[in-house]
Coordinates of C-alpha atoms in Angstrom, one line a residue:
M1 CA -105.1 225.8 33.1
L2 CA -102.4 223.9 35.4
R3 CA -100.1 226.6 34.8
Y4 CA -102.3 229.1 35.9
L5 CA -104.0 227.1 38.5
R6 CA -100.1 226.9 40.4
E7 CA -99.5 230.5 40.3
N8 CA -102.6 231.6 42.4
T9 CA -102.5 229.2 44.6
G10 CA -103.0 232.6 47.0
N11 CA -106.5 233.5 45.9
W12 CA -109.2 231.6 48.2
I13 CA -111.4 230.9 44.8
I14 CA -108.4 229.2 42.8
K15 CA -108.0 227.1 46.7
I16 CA -111.5 226.1 47.1
F17 CA -111.1 225.3 43.0
L18 CA -107.8 223.0 44.0
G19 CA -109.9 221.1 46.6
I20 CA -112.5 220.5 44.1
I21 CA -110.2 218.7 41.6
V22 CA -108.4 216.5 44.2
I23 CA -111.6 214.6 45.1
V24 CA -112.6 214.2 41.2
F25 CA -108.3 213.4 41.0
V26 CA -108.8 211.3 43.5
F27 CA -111.2 208.8 42.2
L28 CA -111.0 209.2 38.7
G29 CA -107.1 209.1 38.3
V30 CA -104.5 212.6 37.9
G31 CA -102.8 211.9 35.0
S32 CA -105.9 209.9 32.5
M33 CA -106.5 213.9 31.2
N34 CA -106.0 213.5 27.9
A35 CA -108.0 214.1 24.4
T36 CA -110.2 210.7 24.8
R37 CA -111.9 211.9 27.7
Q38 CA -113.8 214.0 25.2
S39 CA -115.2 211.4 23.7
E40 CA -118.2 210.2 24.5
V41 CA -119.0 207.1 27.1
A42 CA -122.1 206.3 25.7
S43 CA -124.9 206.9 23.5
V44 CA -129.1 206.8 23.3
N45 CA -130.3 206.2 20.1
D46 CA -127.8 208.3 18.7
K47 CA -128.0 211.0 22.0
P48 CA -124.9 211.1 23.3
I49 CA -123.8 210.2 27.6
T50 CA -120.6 212.9 27.5
F51 CA -117.6 211.7 29.5
S52 CA -118.2 215.6 31.3
E53 CA -121.6 214.2 32.2
F54 CA -120.0 210.9 33.6
Q55 CA -117.7 212.9 35.3
D56 CA -120.3 215.0 37.3
A57 CA -122.3 212.0 37.9
Y58 CA -120.1 209.7 39.2
T59 CA -118.0 212.4 41.6
G60 CA -122.1 213.5 42.9
M61 CA -122.4 209.4 44.2
V62 CA -119.0 209.3 45.5
Q63 CA -119.7 212.2 47.3
R64 CA -123.3 211.1 48.7
M65 CA -121.6 207.6 49.9
R66 CA -118.8 209.6 51.3
A67 CA -121.3 211.7 53.0
Q68 CA -123.1 208.1 54.3
F69 CA -120.2 206.1 54.7
G70 CA -117.4 208.6 55.8
N71 CA -113.7 207.7 56.6
A72 CA -114.6 203.6 54.8
L73 CA -115.4 205.0 51.6
N74 CA -112.5 203.6 49.5
D75 CA -111.1 202.6 46.2
D76 CA -112.0 198.8 47.0
L77 CA -115.6 200.0 48.7
L78 CA -116.4 202.1 45.5
K79 CA -115.1 198.8 43.1
A80 CA -117.2 196.6 44.8
L81 CA -120.8 198.9 45.2
N82 CA -119.4 199.0 41.4
V83 CA -120.1 202.4 41.1
K84 CA -118.8 203.5 38.2
Q85 CA -121.8 201.1 36.4
Q86 CA -124.5 202.7 38.7
A87 CA -123.6 206.3 37.4
L88 CA -123.7 205.2 33.9
N89 CA -126.3 203.5 34.2
S90 CA -128.4 206.2 36.3
L91 CA -127.2 208.3 33.3
I92 CA -129.1 206.5 30.5
D93 CA -132.2 205.6 32.4
Q94 CA -131.8 209.9 32.4
K95 CA -131.4 209.7 28.6
V96 CA -133.7 207.6 28.2
L97 CA -136.7 209.7 29.9
D98 CA -135.1 212.7 28.4
I99 CA -136.1 210.6 24.7
E100 CA -139.6 210.0 26.0
A101 CA -140.5 213.2 27.3
E102 CA -139.6 215.5 24.3
K103 CA -141.7 212.5 22.6
M104 CA -144.6 213.0 24.5
K105 CA -143.9 217.2 24.6
I106 CA -143.3 218.1 27.9
V107 CA -142.0 221.2 29.3
V108 CA -141.7 222.9 32.8
S109 CA -142.7 226.7 32.3
D110 CA -140.8 229.6 33.7
Q111 CA -142.8 230.0 36.2
E112 CA -143.4 226.1 37.6
L113 CA -140.3 226.3 38.0
Q114 CA -139.8 229.7 40.0
D115 CA -142.1 228.5 42.5
V116 CA -140.3 225.6 43.4
L117 CA -137.6 227.8 44.4
L118 CA -139.8 230.4 46.7
S119 CA -140.9 227.0 48.2
I120 CA -137.9 225.7 49.1
K121 CA -136.4 226.9 52.9
A122 CA -133.3 226.0 52.9
F123 CA -133.3 229.6 50.6
Q124 CA -136.0 230.9 53.2
K125 CA -135.0 234.3 55.2
N126 CA -138.0 235.5 58.0
G127 CA -139.9 232.6 56.0
A128 CA -139.1 234.9 51.9
F129 CA -136.9 233.5 49.6
D130 CA -133.3 235.2 50.2
I131 CA -132.0 235.7 47.2
E132 CA -127.9 236.3 49.0
L133 CA -129.3 233.1 51.2
Y134 CA -129.9 231.3 48.5
K135 CA -125.9 231.9 45.8
A136 CA -124.7 231.1 49.5
V137 CA -126.3 227.7 50.3
L138 CA -125.2 226.5 46.5
G139 CA -121.6 227.7 46.7
Q140 CA -121.4 225.7 49.9
N141 CA -122.9 222.8 47.8
K142 CA -120.5 223.2 44.8
L143 CA -123.4 223.9 42.9
T144 CA -124.2 227.7 40.2
P145 CA -127.2 228.7 40.6
E146 CA -126.7 227.9 36.9
T147 CA -126.5 223.9 37.5
F148 CA -128.5 224.3 40.3
E149 CA -131.5 225.1 38.3
A150 CA -131.0 222.8 35.3
Q151 CA -131.1 219.7 37.7
Q152 CA -134.5 221.1 39.3
R153 CA -136.4 221.6 35.7
K154 CA -134.7 217.8 35.1
A155 CA -136.5 217.2 38.2
L156 CA -139.8 217.9 37.3
K157 CA -139.7 216.9 34.1
N158 CA -139.4 214.0 35.1
A159 CA -141.8 213.8 37.3
K160 CA -144.4 215.1 34.9
L161 CA -143.8 212.2 32.9
R162 CA -143.9 210.0 36.0
E163 CA -147.2 211.1 37.3
M164 CA -148.8 210.5 33.1
V165 CA -147.1 207.4 33.4
L166 CA -148.9 206.1 36.3
N167 CA -151.5 207.4 36.1
G168 CA -154.5 204.4 35.2
I169 CA -152.6 203.1 38.2
T170 CA -155.3 201.9 41.3
V171 CA -155.7 199.5 44.4
S172 CA -158.4 198.0 44.3
D173 CA -159.8 196.9 48.3
T174 CA -159.6 193.7 47.4
E175 CA -155.5 194.2 46.3
A176 CA -155.3 196.0 49.6
R177 CA -156.8 193.6 52.4
N178 CA -154.6 190.8 50.5
W179 CA -151.5 192.6 50.6
Y180 CA -152.5 193.0 54.4
L181 CA -152.7 189.3 55.5
F182 CA -149.7 188.7 53.3
Q183 CA -147.2 191.0 55.3
N184 CA -149.1 190.6 58.6
T185 CA -149.9 186.5 58.7
K186 CA -146.8 185.3 61.3
M187 CA -145.9 181.5 62.0
A188 CA -143.2 179.6 64.8
V189 CA -141.4 176.9 64.3
D190 CA -140.1 174.0 66.3
Y191 CA -137.1 173.1 64.3
L192 CA -134.2 170.6 65.4
T193 CA -130.1 172.1 64.9
V194 CA -127.4 169.9 63.5
D195 CA -123.8 171.8 63.7
P196 CA -121.3 170.4 62.1
G197 CA -118.8 171.9 65.3
T198 CA -120.4 168.4 67.6
F199 CA -119.5 166.3 64.9
T200 CA -115.9 165.5 67.0
G201 CA -113.1 163.5 66.2
I202 CA -113.3 163.5 62.6
T203 CA -109.1 163.5 61.3
P204 CA -108.2 163.6 57.5
T205 CA -106.3 160.3 55.8
S206 CA -102.4 161.4 55.3
E207 CA -104.7 159.9 51.3
Q208 CA -106.9 162.8 51.4
V209 CA -104.2 165.4 52.5
E210 CA -101.8 164.5 49.5
K211 CA -105.3 163.7 47.2
Q212 CA -106.1 167.5 48.1
Y213 CA -102.7 169.1 48.2
Q214 CA -102.4 167.5 44.5
D215 CA -105.3 168.3 42.9
N216 CA -105.5 171.9 44.4
L217 CA -101.8 172.8 43.9
D218 CA -103.1 176.4 42.5
L219 CA -104.1 177.0 46.1
Y220 CA -100.4 176.6 47.4
K221 CA -98.3 178.6 46.4
S222 CA -97.3 181.6 47.5
E223 CA -98.6 185.2 48.1
P224 CA -97.4 187.3 44.6
K225 CA -95.2 189.5 46.3
R226 CA -93.8 193.3 44.3
K227 CA -91.6 195.7 45.4
A228 CA -92.0 199.3 44.9
V229 CA -90.3 203.0 45.2
Y230 CA -91.8 205.7 46.0
L231 CA -92.3 209.8 46.4
V232 CA -95.2 210.9 49.4
F233 CA -96.4 214.4 49.4
S234 CA -97.3 214.8 52.5
P235 CA -99.2 218.9 53.9
E236 CA -96.9 217.7 56.9
D237 CA -93.5 219.2 54.2
H238 CA -95.4 222.2 54.1
K239 CA -96.4 223.6 57.9
G240 CA -95.9 227.7 57.5
S241 CA -96.9 228.3 54.1
A242 CA -100.8 227.9 54.0
G243 CA -102.1 231.9 55.0
V244 CA -106.1 232.1 55.4
S245 CA -107.4 235.6 55.7
D246 CA -109.1 237.2 58.7
E247 CA -111.8 238.1 56.0
Q248 CA -112.0 233.8 54.8
V249 CA -112.5 232.3 58.3
K250 CA -115.2 235.4 58.6
E251 CA -117.1 233.8 55.4
Y252 CA -117.1 230.9 56.5
Y253 CA -118.6 231.6 59.9
E254 CA -121.3 233.1 58.4
Q255 CA -122.3 230.6 56.0
N256 CA -121.8 227.9 58.3
K257 CA -123.9 229.0 61.7
D258 CA -125.4 225.7 62.4
R259 CA -122.1 224.0 62.9
F260 CA -122.0 225.8 65.5
T261 CA -125.2 226.7 67.4
T262 CA -125.7 224.2 70.3
P263 CA -129.6 223.3 69.5
E264 CA -132.5 224.3 72.6
K265 CA -132.2 221.4 74.7
V266 CA -134.3 219.9 78.0
E267 CA -134.3 218.1 80.9
A268 CA -136.7 215.5 81.6
S269 CA -137.2 212.0 83.1
H270 CA -140.4 210.1 82.6
I271 CA -142.6 206.7 83.7
L272 CA -143.3 204.3 80.8
I273 CA -146.9 201.9 80.6
K274 CA -146.3 200.3 77.2
T275 CA -148.8 199.1 74.7
D276 CA -148.7 196.9 72.4
E277 CA -148.0 198.4 68.7
D278 CA -151.6 196.1 67.9
A279 CA -153.3 196.8 71.0
D280 CA -156.7 197.3 71.0
E281 CA -158.9 200.1 71.2
A282 CA -159.2 198.6 75.1
A283 CA -156.1 198.0 76.1
I284 CA -155.0 201.8 75.4
E285 CA -157.1 203.3 77.3
A286 CA -156.8 200.5 80.4
A287 CA -152.8 201.5 79.7
R288 CA -153.7 205.1 79.7
K289 CA -155.7 205.2 83.2
E290 CA -152.8 203.5 84.7
A291 CA -150.7 206.4 83.7
L292 CA -153.7 209.1 85.1
A293 CA -153.2 207.4 88.1
V294 CA -149.1 207.7 88.4
Y295 CA -149.7 211.1 87.5
E296 CA -151.8 211.5 90.5
K297 CA -149.4 209.9 92.8
A298 CA -146.9 212.6 90.6
A299 CA -148.8 215.7 90.9
K300 CA -149.9 215.3 94.6
G301 CA -146.3 215.8 95.4
E302 CA -145.1 211.8 95.4
D303 CA -141.4 211.3 95.0
F304 CA -140.9 210.9 90.9
S305 CA -137.9 209.1 90.9
E306 CA -139.1 206.4 93.5
L307 CA -142.6 206.3 91.1
A308 CA -140.7 205.4 88.2
K309 CA -138.2 203.1 90.0
E310 CA -142.1 201.2 91.1
F311 CA -144.3 201.9 87.8
S312 CA -141.7 203.1 84.5
Q313 CA -142.6 199.5 82.1
G314 CA -139.5 201.5 80.1
P315 CA -135.4 201.0 80.3
S316 CA -134.6 203.9 82.5
G317 CA -137.1 202.8 84.9
P318 CA -134.6 201.9 87.1
N319 CA -132.7 205.1 87.3
G320 CA -135.7 206.7 88.6
G321 CA -137.2 207.3 84.6
Y322 CA -134.2 209.8 84.0
L323 CA -133.6 210.5 80.5
G324 CA -130.5 212.9 80.4
S325 CA -131.1 216.4 77.9
F326 CA -132.1 216.1 74.6
E327 CA -133.0 217.5 71.2
R328 CA -136.7 218.0 70.3
K329 CA -136.1 216.2 67.1
S330 CA -134.1 212.8 69.3
M331 CA -137.6 212.3 70.8
V332 CA -140.4 210.9 68.9
K333 CA -143.1 213.7 68.1
P334 CA -145.5 213.6 70.1
F335 CA -143.3 213.1 73.0
G336 CA -140.6 216.0 72.2
D337 CA -143.8 218.4 71.5
A338 CA -145.1 217.7 74.5
A339 CA -141.7 218.8 76.8
F340 CA -140.5 221.1 75.1
A341 CA -143.9 223.4 75.7
M342 CA -143.4 222.6 79.4
K343 CA -141.6 224.6 82.0
A344 CA -139.4 223.4 84.3
G345 CA -140.7 221.3 87.3
E346 CA -143.9 220.8 85.6
I347 CA -145.0 217.4 84.9
S348 CA -147.5 216.2 82.2
K349 CA -150.9 214.9 82.1
P350 CA -150.3 211.4 80.0
V351 CA -148.5 211.7 76.8
K352 CA -149.3 208.5 73.6
T353 CA -146.7 207.2 71.8
Q354 CA -145.7 204.2 69.5
F355 CA -144.3 203.3 73.0
G356 CA -147.4 203.9 75.2
W357 CA -148.6 206.7 77.9
H358 CA -146.2 208.5 78.9
V359 CA -146.1 210.7 82.5
I360 CA -143.3 214.0 81.8
K361 CA -141.0 215.7 84.4
L362 CA -138.8 218.2 83.3
K363 CA -136.4 218.7 84.8
A364 CA -134.5 221.7 83.1
K365 CA -134.7 223.6 79.8
H366 CA -131.6 224.8 78.3
Q367 CA -131.9 228.0 75.9
A368 CA -130.8 226.9 72.4
K369 CA -126.4 228.7 72.0
I370 CA -124.7 230.1 69.1
E371 CA -120.4 229.8 69.6
P372 CA -119.2 233.7 69.1
F373 CA -117.2 233.8 66.3
E374 CA -114.2 235.0 68.7
K375 CA -114.3 231.6 70.2
A376 CA -114.6 230.0 66.8
A377 CA -112.5 231.2 65.1
T378 CA -109.3 229.3 65.7
L379 CA -110.7 225.8 64.8
I380 CA -112.2 227.4 61.3
R381 CA -108.7 228.9 60.8
N382 CA -106.5 225.7 61.5
E383 CA -109.0 224.2 59.3
L384 CA -109.0 225.9 56.8
E385 CA -105.1 226.0 56.8
G386 CA -105.5 222.5 56.8
Q387 CA -107.1 222.0 53.7
E388 CA -104.9 225.0 52.1
L389 CA -102.3 222.5 53.1
Q390 CA -104.0 219.7 51.5
N391 CA -103.8 221.2 48.0
L392 CA -100.4 222.1 48.6
A393 CA -99.5 218.9 49.0
Y394 CA -101.8 217.7 46.0
Y395 CA -100.3 220.6 44.2
Q396 CA -96.7 219.2 44.5
A397 CA -97.6 215.9 43.5
G398 CA -99.3 217.1 40.3
E399 CA -96.1 218.7 39.6
A400 CA -94.3 215.8 40.4
F401 CA -96.7 214.4 37.5
D402 CA -96.0 216.6 34.6
S403 CA -92.9 215.6 34.9
V404 CA -93.4 212.0 35.0
M405 CA -95.7 212.9 31.8
D406 CA -93.2 215.5 30.4
G407 CA -90.7 211.9 30.1
D408 CA -88.7 211.8 33.2
D409 CA -87.2 209.6 35.1
F410 CA -88.3 209.0 38.5
E411 CA -85.0 209.9 40.2
Q412 CA -85.1 212.8 37.7
V413 CA -88.7 213.6 39.4
A414 CA -87.8 213.1 43.3
M415 CA -85.2 215.4 42.0
I416 CA -86.8 218.3 40.9
A417 CA -89.4 218.0 43.5
K418 CA -86.8 217.9 45.4
K419 CA -87.9 214.6 47.3
T420 CA -86.1 211.0 48.7
L421 CA -87.3 208.3 46.5
L422 CA -87.9 205.8 49.0
N423 CA -87.9 201.8 48.6
T424 CA -89.8 199.3 49.6
P425 CA -88.9 195.5 50.9
E426 CA -90.9 193.5 49.6
F427 CA -94.9 193.0 50.3
T428 CA -98.2 190.8 49.7
A429 CA -101.3 192.7 48.4
D430 CA -102.6 193.0 51.7
G431 CA -99.6 195.2 52.8
Q432 CA -97.7 192.6 54.8
G433 CA -94.0 194.0 54.8
L434 CA -94.7 197.6 54.1
D435 CA -94.0 199.2 57.4
I436 CA -95.8 203.2 56.6
G437 CA -99.5 204.0 57.0
N438 CA -102.1 202.7 55.6
A439 CA -100.2 199.8 53.9
P440 CA -103.4 197.9 52.1
E441 CA -104.0 200.6 50.0
F442 CA -100.6 201.6 49.1
A443 CA -100.2 197.8 48.2
R444 CA -103.3 197.5 46.6
N445 CA -102.3 200.7 44.1
A446 CA -98.9 199.3 44.2
F447 CA -100.3 195.8 42.7
E448 CA -102.3 198.0 39.8
L449 CA -98.9 198.1 38.3
K450 CA -97.6 196.9 35.5
N451 CA -93.6 196.3 35.5
D452 CA -91.7 200.3 35.7
E453 CA -94.6 201.9 35.6
I454 CA -95.6 205.0 37.6
S455 CA -99.0 205.3 39.0
E456 CA -100.9 208.6 38.9
V457 CA -101.3 210.8 42.2
K458 CA -103.0 208.2 44.3
Q459 CA -104.7 209.7 47.6
I460 CA -103.9 207.3 50.7
G461 CA -104.7 208.3 54.2
N462 CA -104.4 212.5 53.7
Q463 CA -100.3 212.5 52.1
Y464 CA -100.4 211.7 48.2
Y465 CA -98.4 209.2 46.6
L466 CA -96.7 208.2 43.0
I467 CA -95.7 204.9 43.0
K468 CA -93.3 202.1 40.4
V469 CA -93.4 198.5 40.9
V470 CA -89.5 197.4 40.6
E471 CA -90.1 193.9 40.7
K472 CA -92.7 191.3 40.5
I473 CA -92.3 188.3 42.7
E474 CA -94.6 185.7 41.1
P475 CA -96.0 183.4 43.1
E476 CA -94.6 179.7 44.3
Q477 CA -94.9 176.0 44.2
L478 CA -95.7 175.7 48.8
A479 CA -94.2 172.0 50.0
L480 CA -97.1 170.3 51.6
E481 CA -95.8 169.6 54.7
A482 CA -96.0 173.8 54.2
V483 CA -99.6 173.9 54.3
K484 CA -100.7 170.1 55.4
E485 CA -102.4 171.9 58.3
R486 CA -104.3 174.3 56.4
I487 CA -105.4 171.7 54.3
V488 CA -106.0 169.2 57.6
D489 CA -107.9 172.1 58.6
T490 CA -110.2 172.5 55.3
L491 CA -111.3 168.8 54.9
T492 CA -112.2 168.3 58.6
A493 CA -114.7 171.7 58.4
R494 CA -116.0 170.2 55.0
Q495 CA -116.3 165.7 56.6
Q496 CA -117.9 167.3 59.2
K497 CA -120.2 168.8 57.6
E498 CA -121.1 166.5 54.8
A499 CA -121.6 164.3 58.5
A500 CA -123.8 166.8 60.2
R501 CA -125.9 167.2 56.8
K502 CA -126.5 163.5 56.0
T503 CA -127.4 163.1 60.4
A504 CA -130.1 166.0 59.2
E505 CA -130.9 164.2 55.7
N506 CA -131.3 161.0 57.3
M507 CA -134.0 162.5 60.8
L508 CA -136.0 164.3 57.8
K509 CA -136.6 160.9 56.1
Q510 CA -137.5 159.6 59.5
A511 CA -139.5 162.4 60.2
G512 CA -141.3 161.6 56.4
A513 CA -142.4 158.5 57.8
G514 CA -144.3 160.1 60.6
K515 CA -141.5 160.2 63.7
K516 CA -141.9 163.4 65.9
L517 CA -139.4 165.9 65.6
A518 CA -139.5 165.1 69.4
E519 CA -138.7 161.5 68.9
L520 CA -135.9 163.0 66.9
A521 CA -134.1 165.2 68.9
T522 CA -134.1 162.4 72.1
E523 CA -132.8 160.2 70.1
N524 CA -129.4 162.3 68.7
K525 CA -129.6 163.9 71.9
L526 CA -130.1 167.4 70.4
T527 CA -132.7 170.5 71.7
L528 CA -136.0 171.3 70.3
A529 CA -136.0 174.5 69.8
S530 CA -139.1 176.7 69.1
T531 CA -139.0 180.5 67.2
E532 CA -141.3 183.3 68.7
L533 CA -144.1 184.6 65.9
F534 CA -142.0 186.6 63.0
T535 CA -143.9 187.6 59.5
R536 CA -142.5 187.4 56.4
N537 CA -140.1 190.1 56.0
Q538 CA -138.6 189.0 59.8
S539 CA -135.5 187.1 60.7
I540 CA -135.8 184.8 63.6
Q541 CA -134.2 185.2 66.7
G542 CA -132.0 182.6 67.4
I543 CA -131.5 182.0 63.8
P544 CA -128.3 184.0 62.5
G545 CA -128.9 184.0 58.1
S546 CA -132.5 182.8 58.4
Q547 CA -134.1 184.4 55.8
G548 CA -134.7 181.4 54.0
I549 CA -136.0 179.6 56.7
A550 CA -138.0 181.7 57.3
A551 CA -139.8 181.9 53.4
A552 CA -139.8 177.9 53.7
A553 CA -141.6 178.0 57.3
F554 CA -144.9 179.8 55.5
K555 CA -145.3 176.9 52.8
L556 CA -145.7 174.3 56.2
T557 CA -149.5 173.9 57.1
E558 CA -151.2 171.4 60.4
E559 CA -151.6 169.0 57.8
D560 CA -148.2 169.0 55.6
P561 CA -145.9 170.0 59.3
V562 CA -142.4 169.2 58.7
Y563 CA -140.8 171.0 55.8
S564 CA -139.2 168.6 53.4
E565 CA -135.8 170.1 52.4
V566 CA -132.9 170.3 54.9
L567 CA -131.9 173.5 55.3
R568 CA -129.2 175.2 56.2
A569 CA -128.1 178.5 57.9
G570 CA -124.8 179.9 58.4
Q571 CA -122.2 176.7 59.5
N572 CA -125.7 174.7 60.6
F573 CA -128.4 172.9 59.2
Y574 CA -132.0 172.8 60.2
I575 CA -135.0 170.7 59.9
I576 CA -138.2 172.6 60.9
G577 CA -141.8 172.6 62.0
F578 CA -144.9 173.9 62.0
K579 CA -146.0 175.7 65.6
E580 CA -149.0 178.2 64.9
K581 CA -149.6 180.1 62.6
L582 CA -150.9 183.6 63.5
V583 CA -153.4 185.7 60.3
P584 CA -154.7 188.6 61.1
E585 CA -158.3 190.1 61.8
T586 CA -159.8 191.2 58.0
M587 CA -160.6 193.6 60.6
A588 CA -157.4 195.8 61.2
A589 CA -156.9 195.1 57.7
E590 CA -160.1 197.4 56.7
E591 CA -159.4 200.2 59.8
N592 CA -156.0 200.9 57.8
Q593 CA -157.3 200.3 54.5
D594 CA -155.9 203.8 53.0
K595 CA -153.1 203.6 54.2
I596 CA -152.8 200.3 52.7
R597 CA -153.9 201.6 49.4
Q598 CA -151.0 203.8 49.6
E599 CA -148.1 201.4 50.3
V600 CA -149.2 198.6 47.8
A601 CA -150.0 201.5 45.1
Y602 CA -146.6 203.6 46.3
R603 CA -145.0 199.5 45.0
K604 CA -147.3 199.1 42.0
Q605 CA -146.6 202.1 40.3
Q606 CA -142.4 201.9 41.5
Q607 CA -142.6 197.5 39.7
F608 CA -145.0 199.2 36.5
Y609 CA -142.0 202.1 36.6
S610 CA -139.0 199.4 36.9
A611 CA -140.2 198.1 34.1
W612 CA -141.6 200.7 31.4
I613 CA -138.0 201.7 31.6
E614 CA -136.6 198.9 31.5
N615 CA -139.2 198.3 28.4
L616 CA -137.6 201.8 26.5
K617 CA -134.0 200.7 26.9
S618 CA -134.6 196.8 24.9
N619 CA -136.7 199.1 22.2
A620 CA -133.4 202.1 22.1
E621 CA -130.3 201.7 20.6
I622 CA -127.6 202.1 23.6
R623 CA -123.9 201.7 23.5
I624 CA -121.2 202.1 25.6
N625 CA -117.9 202.7 25.7
P626 CA -116.0 200.1 28.3
E627 CA -112.5 202.1 27.3
M628 CA -113.6 205.2 29.0
V629 CA -116.4 204.1 32.0
N630 CA -113.0 201.4 32.6

């Protein structure tokens, strides 16, 4: 198969296929394709999960994450997110659902599948399903109709199963009301902050430094290092070798017209009269009348910019309300709909959004434009040629790795590839000592190798590497004098923290004996601060990492106003006391009852469905082959 691909790299389809292989091999490893990969990754009640299924799930998850994280996605992040385990867990969940759906005799008819496909707007042209567009969109997403339709059929079956399981779950008015009150009750607290950094003059003794060193010798060793030799395969090596036809450029343009389309935009200014999210009808009406009065001034010819400077309560007010040019989707819907319905020079009557009432003046309209093919062609050609150069570099790296697999030593591999074998100096696990691009990534890959082991093809940046570790330099014990400063810093921070904690605990005891927080603040030269009102789900302004403090705050009452423990957030210690509690009126809950009921029902359904799946799994026989996953 590899030889066929190499001999046919001029074929456009093969080039695309090579590109897909690059993505898969980078994350799963080029050289690990062997017979064992055809084995089962796991099984559920003797129903196998194949390596192919696992590979597809993993690759799909990686691609979705790449869309989310962009260039920040690397092997370290993939490992930190435990993506392989996530992919396997999703497959086990799906297999459990498949087995249950089979038990319940749930099926999806061809007509049901067809109805769904015909309703997807991405496959429609002029409001009707277009088969060529359907194939093109799937092709752009590296899917065949057969694969996509199988996915859709499975999704429909899952939806039917979920509906059957959740059909009996309801939410009472009392549940909805209690949930609303729980979520929207607000608290404010007074608090004292004890900062360890303010405890100056703390200096560890020489005996403490010596003891820290002797008790923790493993902490005070030199970093392990490696030396390596490597081959690098770069797209730059193949400049002039890429060939992209005019037909390929044209095909790309036709399939990606959205990329070359500048959407319709308008240029506008506005005057905002704000309303609070929880404002009552009277306040909303008062704001509307205020906005209407401003509109009438503008409609009579008064300078809109000056009116905005005088009356607008939005951040653009000082600039005359100018918002610049924007797309419809970049604004909240009522504002966008109003602005795009106006003509240049028009001033709107007040428009209501979640932020308040807006008076809009449209300065200009800019129609949507499509960049002509002639202008886009050069960019497209460069990109396609860049992808082909990338593929050629990968192809050459793959040829070299084939030689490794055939038993050639690294020097022979370099000669066959017509490459120079490069040497590194000593380097650490984070890449210090290396003078190459993306040194930390190179070092990470090298540190995973055994001595004299040659790596699989590794993509680092836009280049491909084969790496061989030739020497491992083990850590050595560092002398006390070499690490004394670091130990002093560690002990100082630890002792400052302990002093702050004891001070806070002592103050809390005094508060428990009846002393007011204000008195404690004065006696200890601290500032008694107060928070704004916050809900259970909000962070507390001015206190980084305040989730624990927020949770504790809701346990306070006027009768028991000081929290019974010293709390910690970030590096600081806190003592908190009751300031204010605001419970929303049940009238508001009743007015929003349908919305609240939907929200509570969704949460109940999610919790029940997850628990139901976990129960199915606990009663299933699940076997996992860890070697295949790792």
